[in-house]
Short mmCIF file of C-alpha atoms in Angstrom, two decimals:
data_model
loop_
_atom_site.label_atom_id
_atom_site.label_comp_id
_atom_site.label_asym_id
_atom_site.label_seq_id
_atom_site.Cartn_x
_atom_site.Cartn_y
_atom_site.Cartn_z
CA MET A 275 13.82 224.05 120.22
CA ALA A 276 13.66 225.30 123.82
CA TRP A 277 10.71 224.16 125.94
CA THR A 278 8.40 226.90 127.16
CA PRO A 279 6.33 226.17 130.28
CA THR A 280 2.60 226.37 129.72
CA ALA A 281 0.13 227.85 132.20
CA GLN A 282 -0.90 224.32 133.17
CA SER A 283 2.69 223.19 133.83
CA GLN A 284 3.30 226.33 135.92
CA GLN A 285 0.20 225.58 138.00
CA THR A 286 1.37 222.02 138.61
CA ALA A 287 4.76 223.24 139.77
CA ALA A 288 3.13 225.70 142.19
CA VAL A 289 0.96 223.00 143.72
CA SER A 290 3.88 220.62 144.14
CA ALA A 291 5.76 223.31 146.09
CA THR A 292 3.17 223.12 148.89
CA GLN A 293 2.27 220.44 151.37
CA THR A 294 -0.60 219.80 153.77
CA LEU A 295 -0.27 220.37 157.50
CA HIS A 296 -2.71 218.56 159.79
CA VAL A 297 -2.83 219.53 163.47
CA SER A 298 -4.94 218.00 166.24
CA ALA A 299 -4.67 218.30 170.03
CA VAL A 300 -4.76 216.09 173.12
CA PRO A 301 -4.74 216.95 176.84
CA VAL A 302 -2.01 214.35 177.46
CA ARG A 303 0.00 211.97 175.28
CA GLY A 304 -2.04 208.89 174.34
CA ALA A 305 -5.43 210.49 174.99
CA ALA A 306 -8.19 210.80 172.39
CA PRO A 307 -8.08 214.01 170.33
CA LEU A 308 -9.96 216.92 171.85
CA LYS A 309 -13.30 217.83 170.31
CA GLU A 310 -13.45 221.28 171.89
CA SER A 311 -12.39 224.46 170.08
CA ILE A 312 -8.64 225.04 170.08
CA ALA A 313 -7.01 228.31 168.98
CA TYR A 314 -4.33 227.39 166.42
CA ALA A 315 -1.71 229.70 164.91
CA VAL A 316 1.11 228.90 162.47
CA ILE A 317 4.14 231.19 162.01
CA ALA A 318 6.70 230.82 159.23
CA LEU A 319 10.29 230.35 160.42
CA ASP A 320 11.95 230.80 157.01
CA GLY A 321 11.22 232.01 153.48
CA LYS A 322 9.79 235.34 152.40
CA LYS A 323 7.17 235.27 155.18
CA ARG A 324 9.61 234.52 157.96
CA GLY A 325 8.17 235.59 161.31
CA GLN A 326 4.70 236.15 159.87
CA LEU A 327 1.41 234.49 160.81
CA VAL A 328 0.53 232.28 157.83
CA ALA A 329 -2.46 230.36 159.21
CA GLU A 330 -4.87 230.51 162.13
CA HIS A 331 -8.02 228.62 163.03
CA ILE A 332 -10.39 228.00 165.95
CA GLY A 333 -11.77 224.49 166.09
CA PRO A 334 -10.92 220.93 167.15
CA SER A 335 -8.26 220.59 164.42
CA LEU A 336 -6.40 222.51 161.72
CA LYS A 337 -5.77 221.55 158.08
CA VAL A 338 -3.93 223.92 155.79
CA ASP A 339 -1.75 223.81 152.64
CA LEU A 340 1.51 225.71 153.04
CA PRO A 341 4.78 226.14 151.14
CA LYS A 342 7.39 223.64 152.23
CA GLY A 343 9.58 224.93 155.02
CA ARG A 344 9.87 225.35 158.78
CA TYR A 345 6.97 226.52 160.94
CA ARG A 346 6.08 227.15 164.56
CA ILE A 347 2.71 225.77 165.64
CA SER A 348 0.97 227.34 168.62
CA ALA A 349 -2.18 225.87 170.15
CA ILE A 350 -4.14 227.32 173.07
CA TYR A 351 -6.73 225.39 175.07
CA GLY A 352 -8.15 227.28 178.04
CA SER A 353 -5.09 228.48 179.97
CA ALA A 354 -2.88 225.70 178.56
CA GLU A 355 -0.58 226.27 175.57
CA SER A 356 1.48 224.00 173.33
CA LYS A 357 4.25 225.20 171.00
CA ALA A 358 6.34 223.15 168.58
CA ASP A 359 8.61 223.77 165.57
CA VAL A 360 8.02 221.48 162.58
CA VAL A 361 9.36 220.96 159.07
CA LEU A 362 6.90 220.62 156.19
CA ASP A 363 8.65 218.66 153.44
CA LYS A 364 7.83 215.83 151.00
CA GLU A 365 4.88 214.26 152.80
CA PRO A 366 1.78 215.66 154.54
CA LEU A 367 2.61 216.37 158.17
CA PHE A 368 0.37 215.16 160.98
CA HIS A 369 1.23 217.04 164.17
CA GLN A 370 -0.37 216.56 167.57
CA ALA A 371 -0.32 219.39 170.10
CA ILE A 372 0.10 218.02 173.62
CA PHE A 373 -1.05 220.31 176.41
CA ASN A 374 -0.24 218.22 179.50
CA SER A 375 -3.35 219.81 180.97
CA GLY A 376 -6.26 218.89 183.19
CA GLY A 377 -9.68 220.32 183.89
CA ILE A 378 -11.19 221.62 187.11
CA SER A 379 -14.80 222.45 187.92
CA MET A 380 -15.66 224.29 191.13
CA GLU A 381 -18.68 225.27 193.17
CA LEU A 382 -18.90 227.17 196.44
CA ILE A 383 -20.92 226.42 199.58
CA PRO A 384 -21.35 229.09 202.31
CA TYR A 385 -20.79 226.56 205.14
CA PHE A 386 -20.67 222.81 205.69
CA GLY A 387 -23.97 221.11 204.79
CA ALA A 388 -25.35 224.06 202.82
CA LYS A 389 -26.37 223.99 199.17
CA PRO A 390 -24.03 225.55 196.56
CA ILE A 391 -24.30 229.31 196.13
CA GLN A 392 -26.21 230.24 192.95
CA ASP A 393 -25.12 233.89 192.76
CA ASP A 394 -22.49 235.04 190.29
CA LEU A 395 -19.09 234.66 191.94
CA GLU A 396 -15.69 236.01 190.99
CA TRP A 397 -13.35 233.04 190.51
CA ILE A 398 -9.61 233.69 190.12
CA VAL A 399 -6.84 231.13 189.62
CA TRP A 400 -3.40 232.22 190.88
CA THR A 401 0.06 230.77 190.60
CA PHE A 402 0.93 228.59 193.58
CA GLY A 403 4.44 230.04 193.85
CA LYS A 404 5.16 233.66 194.65
CA ASP A 405 7.56 236.03 192.89
CA SER A 406 10.50 237.81 194.51
CA SER A 407 8.11 240.45 195.88
CA GLY A 408 5.93 237.83 197.55
CA ASN A 409 3.08 238.15 195.07
CA ARG A 410 1.14 235.53 193.14
CA TRP A 411 0.20 236.06 189.48
CA GLU A 412 -3.28 235.68 188.03
CA VAL A 413 -3.61 232.71 185.66
CA ALA A 414 -7.31 232.72 184.78
CA ARG A 415 -10.59 234.34 185.82
CA SER A 416 -14.33 233.73 185.40
CA VAL A 417 -17.65 234.97 186.79
CA GLY A 418 -20.60 232.70 187.55
CA PRO A 419 -22.11 230.35 190.17
CA THR A 420 -19.62 227.68 189.09
CA SER A 421 -16.36 227.74 187.16
CA GLN A 422 -14.50 225.53 184.71
CA PHE A 423 -10.83 225.94 183.86
CA THR A 424 -8.34 224.06 181.71
CA LEU A 425 -4.85 224.44 183.20
CA PRO A 426 -1.36 223.03 182.73
CA GLN A 427 -0.44 220.33 185.22
CA GLY A 428 0.64 221.73 188.58
CA TYR A 429 -0.52 223.41 191.78
CA TYR A 430 -2.60 226.59 191.96
CA VAL A 431 -4.41 228.80 194.45
CA VAL A 432 -8.08 229.57 193.75
CA THR A 433 -10.06 232.42 195.30
CA ALA A 434 -13.81 232.91 195.14
CA LYS A 435 -15.42 236.15 196.36
CA HIS A 436 -18.97 236.25 197.73
CA HIS A 437 -20.12 239.51 199.32
CA ASP A 438 -17.57 240.31 202.07
CA ALA A 439 -16.03 236.84 202.20
CA VAL A 440 -13.24 235.38 200.09
CA ALA A 441 -12.58 231.65 199.99
CA LYS A 442 -9.00 230.58 199.30
CA HIS A 443 -8.14 227.03 198.30
CA THR A 444 -5.08 225.20 196.98
CA ILE A 445 -5.79 222.80 194.12
CA GLU A 446 -3.80 220.27 192.14
CA VAL A 447 -4.20 219.79 188.39
CA THR A 448 -3.12 216.47 186.90
CA ALA A 449 -2.70 216.09 183.15
CA GLY A 450 -5.53 214.18 181.51
CA ILE A 451 -7.80 214.19 184.58
CA ASP A 452 -10.86 216.34 185.32
CA TYR A 453 -11.49 217.24 188.96
CA ASN A 454 -14.65 218.55 190.64
CA TYR A 455 -14.05 220.74 193.71
CA THR A 456 -16.59 221.91 196.28
CA ILE A 457 -15.04 224.80 198.16
CA ASN A 458 -16.33 225.73 201.62
CA LEU A 459 -16.54 229.47 202.31
CA ASN A 460 -16.96 228.56 206.00
CA ALA A 461 -18.82 231.81 206.61
CA GLY A 462 -21.42 233.28 208.92
CA THR A 463 -23.44 236.49 208.95
CA MET A 464 -23.49 239.32 211.47
CA ARG A 465 -26.05 242.13 211.64
CA ILE A 466 -24.90 245.48 213.03
CA TYR A 467 -27.35 247.51 215.13
CA SER A 468 -26.17 251.03 215.86
CA THR A 469 -27.41 253.65 218.32
CA VAL A 470 -26.21 257.10 219.37
CA ALA A 471 -25.75 258.68 222.74
CA GLU A 472 -28.68 260.66 224.19
CA GLY A 473 -28.88 264.05 222.55
CA ALA A 474 -26.56 263.11 219.70
CA GLN A 475 -27.65 263.10 216.07
CA PRO A 476 -27.01 259.97 213.97
CA ASP A 477 -25.13 260.49 210.74
CA SER A 478 -26.86 258.91 207.75
CA THR A 479 -23.50 257.98 206.26
CA ILE A 480 -22.20 255.52 208.86
CA ILE A 481 -19.36 253.48 207.41
CA TRP A 482 -18.33 250.11 208.84
CA LYS A 483 -14.87 248.67 208.36
CA VAL A 484 -13.58 245.24 209.32
CA TYR A 485 -9.95 244.61 210.29
CA PRO A 486 -8.03 241.46 211.29
CA TYR A 487 -8.24 240.50 214.95
CA GLY A 488 -5.54 242.24 216.94
CA SER A 489 -5.44 245.25 214.61
CA ASP A 490 -5.56 248.80 215.97
CA GLY A 491 -8.13 249.88 213.39
CA SER A 492 -5.68 251.58 211.05
CA GLY A 493 -4.26 250.54 207.70
CA GLU A 494 -6.05 248.66 204.94
CA PRO A 495 -9.34 247.07 206.10
CA LEU A 496 -10.48 243.61 205.04
CA VAL A 497 -13.96 244.97 204.28
CA THR A 498 -15.45 248.44 203.87
CA LYS A 499 -19.25 248.65 203.79
CA ALA A 500 -21.06 251.33 201.84
CA PRO A 501 -23.19 253.79 203.88
CA GLY A 502 -26.45 252.13 204.90
CA GLU A 503 -25.12 248.55 204.69
CA ASP A 504 -25.25 246.85 208.09
CA THR A 505 -24.89 243.10 207.43
CA LEU A 506 -21.55 241.31 207.22
CA LEU A 507 -20.83 237.93 205.61
CA LEU A 508 -17.37 236.79 206.75
CA PRO A 509 -15.37 233.58 207.10
CA GLU A 510 -15.46 232.15 210.61
CA GLY A 511 -13.10 233.93 212.95
CA ARG A 512 -12.51 236.96 215.15
CA TYR A 513 -12.30 240.50 213.79
CA LEU A 514 -12.16 244.14 214.78
CA LEU A 515 -15.25 246.12 213.71
CA VAL A 516 -14.79 249.88 213.36
CA GLY A 517 -17.64 252.34 212.78
CA HIS A 518 -17.27 255.88 211.43
CA ASN A 519 -20.15 258.28 212.18
CA GLY A 520 -19.22 261.72 210.98
CA GLY A 521 -16.15 262.68 212.98
CA LYS A 522 -16.69 260.00 215.63
CA GLN A 523 -15.21 256.52 215.59
CA ILE A 524 -16.00 253.44 217.67
CA GLN A 525 -14.64 249.92 217.58
CA LYS A 526 -15.42 246.49 218.96
CA GLU A 527 -14.07 242.96 218.65
CA ILE A 528 -16.54 240.53 217.08
CA GLU A 529 -16.63 236.80 216.42
CA VAL A 530 -18.28 235.17 213.39
CA VAL A 531 -19.31 231.50 213.51
CA SER A 532 -19.66 229.43 210.33
CA GLY A 533 -23.29 228.81 209.38
CA LYS A 534 -24.64 231.05 212.16
CA LYS A 535 -26.51 234.36 212.16
CA SER A 536 -25.47 236.74 214.91
CA SER A 537 -25.67 240.41 215.74
CA VAL A 538 -23.70 243.15 217.47
CA LYS A 539 -24.76 246.45 219.02
CA MET A 540 -22.60 249.51 218.43
CA LYS A 541 -23.19 252.82 220.27
CA PHE A 542 -21.70 256.11 219.18
#
């Protein structure tokens, strides 16, 4: 008499057709597994679900039962990513995602000897190399008094904007190492006092623009102040200050000294 599978035997066969996938992550080979949240995704490379997302999880590790077959495991930690193709077969598979990444923490001081700035700052990490058009590409961004980034090993350029000043710094990220950077904005402040010629009427919408030293006052300015704003915070250096009062324009070369407060008088 022919054997007919029972519901229990069918269930056993279904279970045996799957296997357990365990995934953890490390910043560099040989390091202790990360305890932070990692974004995991598993995509099938064969079978009926080929090319489909079959598992995803956010946490330190991933454990999932899947049909035997080939899979692509993707893990994202900060701005670092690890991808690997694996085969799930007769035994549970223990895979370790290796990011070859490091961590950086940064704070900004306005000038040497000053305390770190506590205002919210715009931090941007850029590629160190430039493309064929001479541009860098944004890698990561955050807003706050300080910043923390996880990045693949390599060199990067970091910018931090505070009022009119932008600090620019080259950093190195080494896999498995956390660095703390204190970036110096090297800036000073300058107050603008404006007057008008006798008999002239001041315009309430005076606009101040700052250009690189040696500029003729045309083109794209480094800084444009909103009407009514008369204090500049700029990295140390020489600049061209241009004022627009209605249809009249004046300009003057100025010099900003790091850590110093200075002023300039402008007469229309």
